[in-house]
Structures are given as structure tokens and as C-alpha cells.
CSV table of N, CA and C in Angstrom, one decimal:
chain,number,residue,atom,x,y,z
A,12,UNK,N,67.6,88.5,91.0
A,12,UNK,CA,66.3,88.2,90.3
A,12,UNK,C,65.2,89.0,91.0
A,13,UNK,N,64.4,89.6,90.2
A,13,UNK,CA,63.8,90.4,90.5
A,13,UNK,C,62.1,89.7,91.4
A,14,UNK,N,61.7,90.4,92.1
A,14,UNK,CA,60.5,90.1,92.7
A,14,UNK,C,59.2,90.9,92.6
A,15,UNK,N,57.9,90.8,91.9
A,15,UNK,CA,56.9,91.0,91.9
A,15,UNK,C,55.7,91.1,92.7
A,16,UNK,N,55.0,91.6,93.4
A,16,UNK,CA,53.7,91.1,94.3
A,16,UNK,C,52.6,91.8,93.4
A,17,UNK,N,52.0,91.2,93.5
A,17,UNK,CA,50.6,91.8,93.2
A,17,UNK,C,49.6,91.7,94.8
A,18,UNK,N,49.1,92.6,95.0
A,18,UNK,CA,48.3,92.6,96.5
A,18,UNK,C,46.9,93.6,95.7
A,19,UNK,N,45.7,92.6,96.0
A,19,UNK,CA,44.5,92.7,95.9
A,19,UNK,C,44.1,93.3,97.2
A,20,UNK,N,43.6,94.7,97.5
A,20,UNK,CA,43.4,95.3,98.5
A,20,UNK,C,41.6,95.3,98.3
A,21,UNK,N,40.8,94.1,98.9
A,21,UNK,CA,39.3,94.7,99.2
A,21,UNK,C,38.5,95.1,100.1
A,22,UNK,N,37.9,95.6,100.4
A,22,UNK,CA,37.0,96.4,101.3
A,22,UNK,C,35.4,96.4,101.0
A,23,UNK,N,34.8,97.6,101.5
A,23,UNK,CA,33.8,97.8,101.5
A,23,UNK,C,33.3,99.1,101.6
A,24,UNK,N,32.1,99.5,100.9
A,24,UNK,CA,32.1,100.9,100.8
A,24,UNK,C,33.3,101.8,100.2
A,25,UNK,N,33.6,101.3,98.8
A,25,UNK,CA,35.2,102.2,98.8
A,25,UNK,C,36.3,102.5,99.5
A,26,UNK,N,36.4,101.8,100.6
A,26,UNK,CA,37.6,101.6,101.8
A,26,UNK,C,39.0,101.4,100.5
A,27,UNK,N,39.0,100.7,100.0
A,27,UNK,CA,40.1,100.1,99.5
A,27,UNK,C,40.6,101.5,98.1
A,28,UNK,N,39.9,102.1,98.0
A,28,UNK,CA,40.6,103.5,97.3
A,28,UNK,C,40.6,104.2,98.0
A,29,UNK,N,40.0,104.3,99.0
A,29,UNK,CA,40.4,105.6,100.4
A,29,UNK,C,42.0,105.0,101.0
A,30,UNK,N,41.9,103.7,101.0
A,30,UNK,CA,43.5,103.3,101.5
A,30,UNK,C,44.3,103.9,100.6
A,31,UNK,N,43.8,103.6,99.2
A,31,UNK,CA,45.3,104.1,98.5
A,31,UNK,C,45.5,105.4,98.4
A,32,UNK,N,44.3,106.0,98.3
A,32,UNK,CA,44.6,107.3,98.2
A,32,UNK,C,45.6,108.1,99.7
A,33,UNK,N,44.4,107.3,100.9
A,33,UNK,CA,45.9,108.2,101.8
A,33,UNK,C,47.2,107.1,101.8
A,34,UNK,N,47.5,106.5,101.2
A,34,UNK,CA,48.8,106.1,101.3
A,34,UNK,C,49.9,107.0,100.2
A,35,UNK,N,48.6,107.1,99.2
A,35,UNK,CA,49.4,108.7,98.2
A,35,UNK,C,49.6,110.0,99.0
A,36,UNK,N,48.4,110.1,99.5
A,36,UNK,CA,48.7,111.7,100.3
A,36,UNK,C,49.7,111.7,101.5
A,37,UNK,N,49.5,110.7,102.5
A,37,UNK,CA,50.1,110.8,102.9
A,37,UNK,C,51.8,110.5,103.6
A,38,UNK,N,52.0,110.4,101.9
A,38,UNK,CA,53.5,110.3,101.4
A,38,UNK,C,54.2,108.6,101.8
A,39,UNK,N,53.5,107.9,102.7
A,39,UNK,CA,53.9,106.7,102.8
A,39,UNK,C,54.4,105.9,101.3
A,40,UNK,N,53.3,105.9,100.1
A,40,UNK,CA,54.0,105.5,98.9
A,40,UNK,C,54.7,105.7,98.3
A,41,UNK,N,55.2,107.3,98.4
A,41,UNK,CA,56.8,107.6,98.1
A,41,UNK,C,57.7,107.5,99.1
A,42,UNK,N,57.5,106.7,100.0
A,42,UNK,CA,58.8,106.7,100.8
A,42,UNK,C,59.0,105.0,100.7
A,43,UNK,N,58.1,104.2,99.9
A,43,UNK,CA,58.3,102.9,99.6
A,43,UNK,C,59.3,103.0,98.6
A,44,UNK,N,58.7,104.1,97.5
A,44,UNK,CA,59.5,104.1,96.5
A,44,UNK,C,60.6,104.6,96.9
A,45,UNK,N,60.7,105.3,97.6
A,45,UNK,CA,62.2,105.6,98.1
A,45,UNK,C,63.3,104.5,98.5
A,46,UNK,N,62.9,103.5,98.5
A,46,UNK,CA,63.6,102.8,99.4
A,46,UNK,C,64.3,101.8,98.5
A,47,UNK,N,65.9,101.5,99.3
A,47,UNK,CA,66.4,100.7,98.1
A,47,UNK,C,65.9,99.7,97.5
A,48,UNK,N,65.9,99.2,96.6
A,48,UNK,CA,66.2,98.2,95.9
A,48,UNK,C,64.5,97.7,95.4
A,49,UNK,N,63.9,99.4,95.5
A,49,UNK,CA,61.9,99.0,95.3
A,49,UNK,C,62.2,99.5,93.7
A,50,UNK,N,61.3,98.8,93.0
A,50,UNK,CA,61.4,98.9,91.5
A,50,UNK,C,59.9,99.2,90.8
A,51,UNK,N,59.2,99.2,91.7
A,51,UNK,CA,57.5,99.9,91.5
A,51,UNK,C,57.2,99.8,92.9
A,52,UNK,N,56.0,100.5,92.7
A,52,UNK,CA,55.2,100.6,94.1
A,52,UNK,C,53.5,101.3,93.3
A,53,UNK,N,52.7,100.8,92.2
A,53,UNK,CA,51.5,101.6,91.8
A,53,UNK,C,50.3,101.1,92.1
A,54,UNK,N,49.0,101.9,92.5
A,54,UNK,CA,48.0,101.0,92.6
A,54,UNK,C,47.0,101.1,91.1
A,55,UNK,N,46.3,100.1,90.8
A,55,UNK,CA,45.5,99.9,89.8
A,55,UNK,C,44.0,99.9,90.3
A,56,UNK,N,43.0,100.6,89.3
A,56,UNK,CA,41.5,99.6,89.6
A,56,UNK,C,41.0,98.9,89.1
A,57,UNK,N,40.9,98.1,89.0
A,57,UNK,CA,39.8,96.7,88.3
A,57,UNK,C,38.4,97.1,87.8
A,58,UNK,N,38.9,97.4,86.3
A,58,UNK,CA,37.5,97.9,86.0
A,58,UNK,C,36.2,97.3,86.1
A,59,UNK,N,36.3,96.3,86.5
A,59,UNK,CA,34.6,95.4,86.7
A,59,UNK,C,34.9,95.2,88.5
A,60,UNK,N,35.5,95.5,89.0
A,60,UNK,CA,35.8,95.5,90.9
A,60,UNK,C,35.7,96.5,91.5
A,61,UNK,N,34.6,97.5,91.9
A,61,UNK,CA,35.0,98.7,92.6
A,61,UNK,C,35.5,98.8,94.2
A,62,UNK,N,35.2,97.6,94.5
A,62,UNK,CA,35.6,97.6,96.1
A,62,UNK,C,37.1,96.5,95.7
A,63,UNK,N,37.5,96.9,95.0
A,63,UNK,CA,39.4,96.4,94.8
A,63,UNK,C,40.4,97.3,94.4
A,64,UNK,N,41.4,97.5,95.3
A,64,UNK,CA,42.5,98.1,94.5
A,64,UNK,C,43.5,97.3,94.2
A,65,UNK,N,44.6,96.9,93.4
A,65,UNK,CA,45.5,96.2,93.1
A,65,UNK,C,46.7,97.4,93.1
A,66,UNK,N,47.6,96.9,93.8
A,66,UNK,CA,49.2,97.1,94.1
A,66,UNK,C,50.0,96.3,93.3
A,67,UNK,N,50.8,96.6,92.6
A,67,UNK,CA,52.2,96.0,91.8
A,67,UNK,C,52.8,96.8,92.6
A,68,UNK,N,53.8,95.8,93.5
A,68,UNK,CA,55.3,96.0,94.6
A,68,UNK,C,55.9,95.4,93.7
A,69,UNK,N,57.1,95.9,93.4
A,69,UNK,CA,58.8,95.1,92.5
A,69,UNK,C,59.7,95.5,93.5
A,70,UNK,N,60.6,94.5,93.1
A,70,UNK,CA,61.7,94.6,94.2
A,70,UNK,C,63.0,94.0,93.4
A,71,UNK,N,64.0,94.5,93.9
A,71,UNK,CA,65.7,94.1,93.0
A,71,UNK,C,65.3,92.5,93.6
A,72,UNK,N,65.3,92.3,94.5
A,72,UNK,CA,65.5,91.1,95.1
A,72,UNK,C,65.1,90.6,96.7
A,73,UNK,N,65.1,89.6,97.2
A,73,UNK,CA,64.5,88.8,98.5
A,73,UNK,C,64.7,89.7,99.5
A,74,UNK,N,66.3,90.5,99.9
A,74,UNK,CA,67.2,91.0,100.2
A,74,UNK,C,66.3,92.4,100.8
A,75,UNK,N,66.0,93.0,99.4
A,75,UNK,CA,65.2,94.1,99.3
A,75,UNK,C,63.9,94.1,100.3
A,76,UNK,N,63.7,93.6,99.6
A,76,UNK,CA,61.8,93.3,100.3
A,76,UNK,C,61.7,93.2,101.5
A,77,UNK,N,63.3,91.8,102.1
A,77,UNK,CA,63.2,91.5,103.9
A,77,UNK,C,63.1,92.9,104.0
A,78,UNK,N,64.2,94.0,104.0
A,78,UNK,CA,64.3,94.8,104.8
A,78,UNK,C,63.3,95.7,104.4
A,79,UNK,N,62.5,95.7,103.4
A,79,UNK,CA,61.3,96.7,103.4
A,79,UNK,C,59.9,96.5,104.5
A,80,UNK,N,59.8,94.7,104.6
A,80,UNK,CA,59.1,94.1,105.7
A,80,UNK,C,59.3,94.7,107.2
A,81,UNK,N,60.7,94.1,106.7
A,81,UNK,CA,61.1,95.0,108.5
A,81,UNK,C,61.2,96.5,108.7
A,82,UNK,N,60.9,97.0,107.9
A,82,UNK,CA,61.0,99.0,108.4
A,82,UNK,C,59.5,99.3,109.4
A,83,UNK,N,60.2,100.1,109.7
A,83,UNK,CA,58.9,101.0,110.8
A,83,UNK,C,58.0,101.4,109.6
A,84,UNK,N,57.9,101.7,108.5
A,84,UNK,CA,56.7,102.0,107.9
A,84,UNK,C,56.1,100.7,107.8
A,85,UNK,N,56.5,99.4,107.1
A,85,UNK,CA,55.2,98.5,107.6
A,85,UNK,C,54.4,98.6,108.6
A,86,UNK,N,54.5,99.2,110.0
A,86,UNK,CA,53.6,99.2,110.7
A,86,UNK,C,52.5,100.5,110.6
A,87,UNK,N,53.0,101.4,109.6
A,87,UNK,CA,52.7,102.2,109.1
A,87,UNK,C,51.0,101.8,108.2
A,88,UNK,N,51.4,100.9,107.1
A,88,UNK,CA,51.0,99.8,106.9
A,88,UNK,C,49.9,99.4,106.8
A,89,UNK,N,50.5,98.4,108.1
A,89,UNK,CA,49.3,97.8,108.9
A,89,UNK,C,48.4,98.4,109.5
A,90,UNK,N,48.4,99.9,110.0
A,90,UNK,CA,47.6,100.5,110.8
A,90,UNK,C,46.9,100.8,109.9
A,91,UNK,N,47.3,101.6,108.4
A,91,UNK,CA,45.8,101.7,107.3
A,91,UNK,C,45.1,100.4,106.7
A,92,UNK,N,45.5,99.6,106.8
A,92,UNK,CA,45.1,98.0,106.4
A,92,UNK,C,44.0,98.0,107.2
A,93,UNK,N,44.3,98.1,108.5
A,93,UNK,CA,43.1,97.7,109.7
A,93,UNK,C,42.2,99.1,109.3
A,94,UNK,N,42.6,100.2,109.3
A,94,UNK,CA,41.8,101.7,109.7
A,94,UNK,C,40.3,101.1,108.4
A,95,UNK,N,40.7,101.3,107.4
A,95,UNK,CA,39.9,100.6,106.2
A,95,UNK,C,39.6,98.9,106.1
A,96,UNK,N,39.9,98.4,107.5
A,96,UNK,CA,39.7,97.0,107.4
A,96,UNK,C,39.3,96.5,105.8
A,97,UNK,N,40.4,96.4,105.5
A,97,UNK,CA,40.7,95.5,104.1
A,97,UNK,C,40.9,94.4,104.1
A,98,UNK,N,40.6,93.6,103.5
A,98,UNK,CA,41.4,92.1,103.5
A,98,UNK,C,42.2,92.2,102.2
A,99,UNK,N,43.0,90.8,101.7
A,99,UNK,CA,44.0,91.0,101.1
A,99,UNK,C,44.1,89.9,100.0
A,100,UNK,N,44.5,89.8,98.8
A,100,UNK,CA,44.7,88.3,97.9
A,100,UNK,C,46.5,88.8,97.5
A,101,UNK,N,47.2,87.8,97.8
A,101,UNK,CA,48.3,87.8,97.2
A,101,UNK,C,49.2,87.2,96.7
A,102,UNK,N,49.7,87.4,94.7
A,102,UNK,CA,50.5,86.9,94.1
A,102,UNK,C,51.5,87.2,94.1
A,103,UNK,N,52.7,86.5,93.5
A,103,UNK,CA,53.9,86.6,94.0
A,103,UNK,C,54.6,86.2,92.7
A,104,UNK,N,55.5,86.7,91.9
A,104,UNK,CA,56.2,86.3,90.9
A,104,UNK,C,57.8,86.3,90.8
A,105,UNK,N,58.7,86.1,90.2
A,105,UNK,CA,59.9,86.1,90.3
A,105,UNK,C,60.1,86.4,88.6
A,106,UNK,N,61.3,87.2,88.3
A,106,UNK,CA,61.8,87.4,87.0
A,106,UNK,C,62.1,86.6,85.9
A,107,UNK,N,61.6,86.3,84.9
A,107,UNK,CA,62.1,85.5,84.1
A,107,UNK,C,62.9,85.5,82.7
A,108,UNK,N,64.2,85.3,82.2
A,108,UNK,CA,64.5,86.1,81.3
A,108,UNK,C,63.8,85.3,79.5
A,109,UNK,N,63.3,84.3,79.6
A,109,UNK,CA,63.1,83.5,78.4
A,109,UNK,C,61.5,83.6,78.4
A,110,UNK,N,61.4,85.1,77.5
A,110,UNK,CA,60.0,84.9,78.0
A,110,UNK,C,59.0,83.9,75.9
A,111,UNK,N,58.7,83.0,76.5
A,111,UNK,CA,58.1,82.4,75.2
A,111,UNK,C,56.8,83.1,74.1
A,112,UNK,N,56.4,84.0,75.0
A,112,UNK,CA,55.6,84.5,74.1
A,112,UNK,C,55.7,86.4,73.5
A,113,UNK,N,57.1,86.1,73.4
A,113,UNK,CA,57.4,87.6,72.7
A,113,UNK,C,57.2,87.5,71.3
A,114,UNK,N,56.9,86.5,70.7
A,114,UNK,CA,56.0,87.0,69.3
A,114,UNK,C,54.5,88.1,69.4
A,115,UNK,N,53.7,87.4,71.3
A,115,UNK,CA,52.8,88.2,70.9
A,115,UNK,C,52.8,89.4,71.7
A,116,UNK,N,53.7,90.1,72.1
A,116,UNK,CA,54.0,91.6,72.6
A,116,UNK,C,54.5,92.9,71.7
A,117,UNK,N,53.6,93.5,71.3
A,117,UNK,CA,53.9,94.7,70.7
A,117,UNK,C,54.9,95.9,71.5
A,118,UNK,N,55.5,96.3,70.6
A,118,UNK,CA,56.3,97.2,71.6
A,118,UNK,C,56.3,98.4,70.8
């Protein structure tokens, strides 16, 4: 079953798009994606939030993620979390296959 996060990255002064951005540059985000069993890794902006970035992290499973928690790049991480002292809001979802409102999804 698959796993979801959503992580609300806010700051101040644009800190929280300077995080993502060096987390792009400086390849930490593709080496998330690198990693087994990661099934996204994107950041979004909140068009009415300029001091928020939003992260969708997917994961195959619990399995996945432990050992994504535990790699030496989380502290990777953590050290731009603090550099940009961000704070953090975060959802958490799990896969569902019966989804009830596929009448109203265009595809």
C-alpha cells in the first residue's frame, strides 16, 4: 500500500523556495528519487502562499520510507530545514483502491 506525505515547508522572506530550490540544485532531490521504493518526490507553490512550498513524497510502502528516514541524506535534510529555518505542516495518506468519486474525475 502505497504512502503519501504532503509536507508544507514555511519560512520567511522566500526561505522556503530557496530550500527547494537548493535541494534541486543541489541534487539531494534526485537522489530521493533515486531511492528504492520513492514514487514522487515534487515541490508545488500555493498560489495564494508565497512563503510555502508544498512537497508530495510517495512511497511503495512503510518499508520504503523507514529506510529513506534512516539514510545519511535525511541529515542532509535537516541541515537545509534549519539553514532556511522552516517550519513544517504534515499530511499523511495511505492508497486507496475504491475511490467513490470517479464519476467526478476527468481523464
Amino acid at each position: 500500500m502505497s504512502i503519501t506525505i504532503n509536507i508544507y515547508y514555511t519560512g520567511k522572506n522566500g526561505s522556503a523556495l530557496k530550500f527547494a530550490e537548493e535541494m534541486e540544485a543541489s541534487g539531494i532531490a534526485d537522489n530521493v528519487r533515486s531511492e528504492k521504493g520513492n514514487l514522487r518526490y515534487d515541490y508545488f507553490l500555493p498560489i495564494n502562499d508565497n512563503e510555502t512550498v508544498l512537497l508530495i513524497d510517495s512511497w511503495a510502502n512503510q518499508e520504503a520510507l523507514d529506510i529513506h528516514h534512516a539514510s545519511p541524506m535525511m541529515k542532509e535534510i535537516t541541515a537545509l530545514r534549519e539553514k532556511y529555518d522552516l517550519h513544517m505542516k504534515v499530511e499523511q495518506f495511505t492508497e486507496t483502491k475504491n475511490i467513490s468519486d470517479e464519476k467526478f474525475i476527468r481523464k
